PDB file of C-alpha atoms in Angstrom:
ATOM      1  CA  MET A   3    -128.092 -47.404  85.399  1.00 53.00           C
ATOM      2  CA  SER A   4    -131.375 -47.245  83.822  1.00 64.00           C
ATOM      3  CA  GLU A   5    -132.145 -46.341  80.234  1.00 83.00           C
ATOM      4  CA  ARG A   6    -135.136 -44.146  79.240  1.00 84.00           C
ATOM      5  CA  HIS A   7    -137.120 -43.991  76.104  1.00 89.00           C
ATOM      6  CA  THR A   8    -139.756 -41.326  75.428  1.00 92.00           C
ATOM      7  CA  ILE A   9    -143.024 -41.657  73.459  1.00 94.00           C
ATOM      8  CA  ASN A  10    -144.809 -38.580  72.516  1.00 93.00           C
ATOM      9  CA  LEU A  11    -148.561 -38.414  73.119  1.00 93.00           C
ATOM     10  CA  SER A  12    -149.301 -34.949  71.991  1.00 88.00           C
ATOM     11  CA  THR A  13    -150.857 -35.891  68.714  1.00 87.00           C
ATOM     12  CA  ALA A  14    -153.718 -38.082  67.552  1.00 88.00           C
ATOM     13  CA  TRP A  15    -156.335 -36.749  70.106  1.00 90.00           C
ATOM     14  CA  ARG A  16    -160.001 -36.633  69.658  1.00 87.00           C
ATOM     15  CA  PRO A  17    -161.228 -33.354  71.083  1.00 81.00           C
ATOM     16  CA  PRO A  18    -164.268 -32.970  73.286  1.00 80.00           C
ATOM     17  CA  SER A  19    -167.645 -33.581  71.691  1.00 76.00           C
ATOM     18  CA  ASP A  20    -170.979 -32.382  72.609  1.00 70.00           C
ATOM     19  CA  GLY A  21    -171.627 -32.982  76.317  1.00 73.00           C
ATOM     20  CA  SER A  22    -168.071 -33.881  77.163  1.00 77.00           C
ATOM     21  CA  ARG A  23    -164.827 -32.101  78.417  1.00 80.00           C
ATOM     22  CA  ALA A  24    -162.535 -34.934  77.714  1.00 85.00           C
ATOM     23  CA  TRP A  25    -159.890 -35.221  75.170  1.00 88.00           C
ATOM     24  CA  VAL A  26    -159.410 -38.869  74.171  1.00 90.00           C
ATOM     25  CA  ARG A  27    -156.369 -40.655  72.771  1.00 92.00           C
ATOM     26  CA  HIS A  28    -155.839 -44.439  72.091  1.00 93.00           C
ATOM     27  CA  PHE A  29    -152.512 -46.023  71.833  1.00 95.00           C
ATOM     28  CA  GLY A  30    -151.082 -49.605  71.917  1.00 95.00           C
ATOM     29  CA  ARG A  31    -148.913 -51.118  74.558  1.00 95.00           C
ATOM     30  CA  PRO A  32    -145.207 -50.025  73.892  1.00 93.00           C
ATOM     31  CA  SER A  33    -143.258 -53.033  72.564  1.00 90.00           C
ATOM     32  CA  GLY A  34    -140.298 -54.506  74.089  1.00 87.00           C
ATOM     33  CA  ILE A  35    -141.234 -53.917  77.725  1.00 90.00           C
ATOM     34  CA  GLU A  36    -139.550 -56.585  79.923  1.00 89.00           C
ATOM     35  CA  THR A  37    -139.912 -57.474  83.628  1.00 88.00           C
ATOM     36  CA  GLY A  38    -138.420 -54.839  85.796  1.00 89.00           C
ATOM     37  CA  ASP A  39    -139.171 -52.035  83.257  1.00 93.00           C
ATOM     38  CA  ARG A  40    -141.360 -49.169  84.441  1.00 94.00           C
ATOM     39  CA  VAL A  41    -143.647 -47.031  82.153  1.00 96.00           C
ATOM     40  CA  TRP A  42    -144.473 -43.536  83.311  1.00 95.00           C
ATOM     41  CA  LEU A  43    -147.157 -41.193  82.024  1.00 95.00           C
ATOM     42  CA  VAL A  44    -145.676 -37.812  82.274  1.00 93.00           C
ATOM     43  CA  LEU A  45    -147.871 -34.584  82.207  1.00 90.00           C
ATOM     44  CA  GLU A  46    -146.352 -31.204  81.954  1.00 88.00           C
ATOM     45  CA  SER A  47    -149.142 -28.670  82.345  1.00 85.00           C
ATOM     46  CA  ARG A  48    -150.043 -25.310  84.017  1.00 80.00           C
ATOM     47  CA  GLU A  49    -153.609 -26.395  84.080  1.00 78.00           C
ATOM     48  CA  ARG A  50    -155.497 -28.499  86.523  1.00 79.00           C
ATOM     49  CA  LEU A  51    -156.410 -31.713  84.669  1.00 83.00           C
ATOM     50  CA  SER A  52    -157.619 -35.101  85.399  1.00 84.00           C
ATOM     51  CA  LEU A  53    -156.188 -38.203  83.729  1.00 87.00           C
ATOM     52  CA  VAL A  54    -157.933 -41.456  83.364  1.00 88.00           C
ATOM     53  CA  LEU A  55    -156.182 -44.416  81.774  1.00 90.00           C
ATOM     54  CA  ASN A  56    -158.312 -47.491  81.008  1.00 92.00           C
ATOM     55  CA  GLY A  57    -160.966 -46.415  83.362  1.00 89.00           C
ATOM     56  CA  VAL A  58    -158.617 -45.780  86.262  1.00 89.00           C
ATOM     57  CA  CYS A  59    -158.308 -42.089  87.425  1.00 87.00           C
ATOM     58  CA  LEU A  60    -154.797 -41.096  88.121  1.00 84.00           C
ATOM     59  CA  SER A  61    -153.744 -38.447  90.742  1.00 66.00           C
ATOM     60  CA  ALA A  62    -154.576 -34.892  89.490  1.00 62.00           C
ATOM     61  CA  ALA A  63    -150.970 -34.014  90.211  1.00 61.00           C
ATOM     62  CA  ILE A  64    -148.780 -32.780  87.513  1.00 67.00           C
ATOM     63  CA  GLY A  65    -145.736 -34.928  87.019  1.00 81.00           C
ATOM     64  CA  ARG A  66    -144.920 -38.593  86.648  1.00 88.00           C
ATOM     65  CA  HIS A  67    -147.487 -41.410  87.119  1.00 91.00           C
ATOM     66  CA  ASP A  68    -146.298 -45.146  87.112  1.00 93.00           C
ATOM     67  CA  VAL A  69    -148.830 -46.812  84.791  1.00 94.00           C
ATOM     68  CA  THR A  70    -146.763 -49.951  84.271  1.00 95.00           C
ATOM     69  CA  THR A  71    -149.592 -52.281  85.671  1.00 94.00           C
ATOM     70  CA  LEU A  72    -152.425 -50.318  84.005  1.00 94.00           C
ATOM     71  CA  LEU A  73    -151.144 -50.933  80.421  1.00 96.00           C
ATOM     72  CA  GLU A  74    -153.272 -53.207  78.094  1.00 95.00           C
ATOM     73  CA  PRO A  75    -152.709 -54.212  74.581  1.00 96.00           C
ATOM     74  CA  ARG A  76    -155.024 -51.198  73.499  1.00 96.00           C
ATOM     75  CA  ASN A  77    -155.195 -48.299  75.814  1.00 95.00           C
ATOM     76  CA  GLU A  78    -157.661 -45.328  76.303  1.00 93.00           C
ATOM     77  CA  LEU A  79    -156.464 -42.127  77.829  1.00 94.00           C
ATOM     78  CA  LEU A  80    -158.709 -39.297  78.874  1.00 89.00           C
ATOM     79  CA  LEU A  81    -157.544 -35.855  79.617  1.00 89.00           C
ATOM     80  CA  ILE A  82    -160.159 -33.750  81.391  1.00 86.00           C
ATOM     81  CA  PRO A  83    -159.681 -30.088  82.330  1.00 81.00           C
ATOM     82  CA  THR A  84    -160.942 -29.798  85.917  1.00 75.00           C
ATOM     83  CA  THR A  85    -161.026 -25.958  85.703  1.00 56.00           C
ATOM     84  CA  VAL A  86    -163.950 -26.148  83.312  1.00 46.00           C
ATOM     85  CA  GLU A  87    -167.297 -26.154  84.889  1.00 47.00           C
ATOM     86  CA  PRO A  88    -169.558 -29.243  84.255  1.00 44.00           C
ATOM     87  CA  GLY A  89    -171.568 -28.639  81.071  1.00 47.00           C
ATOM     88  CA  GLU A  90    -169.210 -25.992  79.877  1.00 47.00           C
ATOM     89  CA  LYS A  91    -167.400 -26.747  76.584  1.00 48.00           C
ATOM     90  CA  LEU A  92    -163.625 -26.482  76.564  1.00 45.00           C
ATOM     91  CA  PRO A  93    -162.563 -23.574  74.170  1.00 47.00           C
ATOM     92  CA  LEU A  94    -160.647 -25.336  71.521  1.00 45.00           C
ATOM     93  CA  GLY A  95    -158.900 -22.272  70.168  1.00 45.00           C
ATOM     94  CA  GLU A  96    -157.427 -22.647  66.668  1.00 43.00           C
ATOM     95  CA  VAL A  97    -157.078 -26.294  66.263  1.00 45.00           C
ATOM     96  CA  PRO A  98    -155.832 -27.459  62.809  1.00 46.00           C
ATOM     97  CA  PRO A  99    -157.953 -29.455  60.446  1.00 48.00           C
ATOM     98  CA  PRO A 100    -157.784 -33.150  61.131  1.00 47.00           C
ATOM     99  CA  ALA A 101    -155.414 -35.289  59.429  1.00 48.00           C
ATOM    100  CA  PRO A 102    -157.129 -36.926  56.309  1.00 42.00           C
ATOM    101  CA  SER A 103    -156.492 -40.410  57.218  1.00 46.00           C
ATOM    102  CA  HIS A 104    -157.854 -40.596  60.739  1.00 64.00           C
ATOM    103  CA  GLY A 105    -159.488 -37.267  61.746  1.00 65.00           C
ATOM    104  CA  ARG A 106    -157.385 -36.875  64.940  1.00 78.00           C
ATOM    105  CA  TYR A 107    -156.062 -33.466  66.295  1.00 84.00           C
ATOM    106  CA  PRO A 108    -152.828 -32.449  68.145  1.00 86.00           C
ATOM    107  CA  LEU A 109    -153.551 -31.904  71.794  1.00 85.00           C
ATOM    108  CA  ASP A 110    -154.465 -28.171  72.446  1.00 82.00           C
ATOM    109  CA  PRO A 111    -151.081 -26.809  73.438  1.00 84.00           C
ATOM    110  CA  ARG A 112    -152.831 -24.831  76.403  1.00 83.00           C
ATOM    111  CA  LEU A 113    -153.407 -28.103  78.145  1.00 86.00           C
ATOM    112  CA  GLY A 114    -149.756 -29.017  78.161  1.00 87.00           C
ATOM    113  CA  HIS A 115    -147.679 -31.829  76.933  1.00 90.00           C
ATOM    114  CA  LEU A 116    -148.076 -35.732  77.650  1.00 92.00           C
ATOM    115  CA  HIS A 117    -145.543 -38.526  76.912  1.00 94.00           C
ATOM    116  CA  LEU A 118    -144.733 -42.066  78.086  1.00 96.00           C
ATOM    117  CA  GLU A 119    -141.423 -42.606  79.554  1.00 95.00           C
ATOM    118  CA  ILE A 120    -140.057 -46.214  79.481  1.00 95.00           C
ATOM    119  CA  GLU A 121    -137.440 -46.729  82.178  1.00 92.00           C
ATOM    120  CA  ALA A 122    -135.649 -50.040  81.489  1.00 88.00           C
ATOM    121  CA  ASN A 123    -133.702 -52.200  83.890  1.00 77.00           C
ATOM    122  CA  VAL A 124    -135.221 -50.822  87.072  1.00 63.00           C
ATOM    123  CA  PRO A 125    -133.905 -52.726  90.189  1.00 61.00           C
TER     124      PRO A 125
END
């Protein structure tokens, strides 16, 4: 039987800037990953989105993506709404002010929820 651990990725995002539609989030490689463990990027959303992890475009499908082999010590995740036309800015809605220490925002809840799921002891 495998054990699962979840890491929330819904905070610390940089919202789209001028000329971009991508939300950007950086994160470190989860500690304690051993041979045989799997790391999944899980997207729960009603929107059509593209995910790019460290320059690799993942399937546009909602659900679980095995990213075990894509993880690096420092990672960059892009979330790009595909329902937005090129050149069109994503409406941010009411985004709370940035945290004073690092200026990052929570992910716009209309885009969904993202988390990493670490599955240990996978045969």
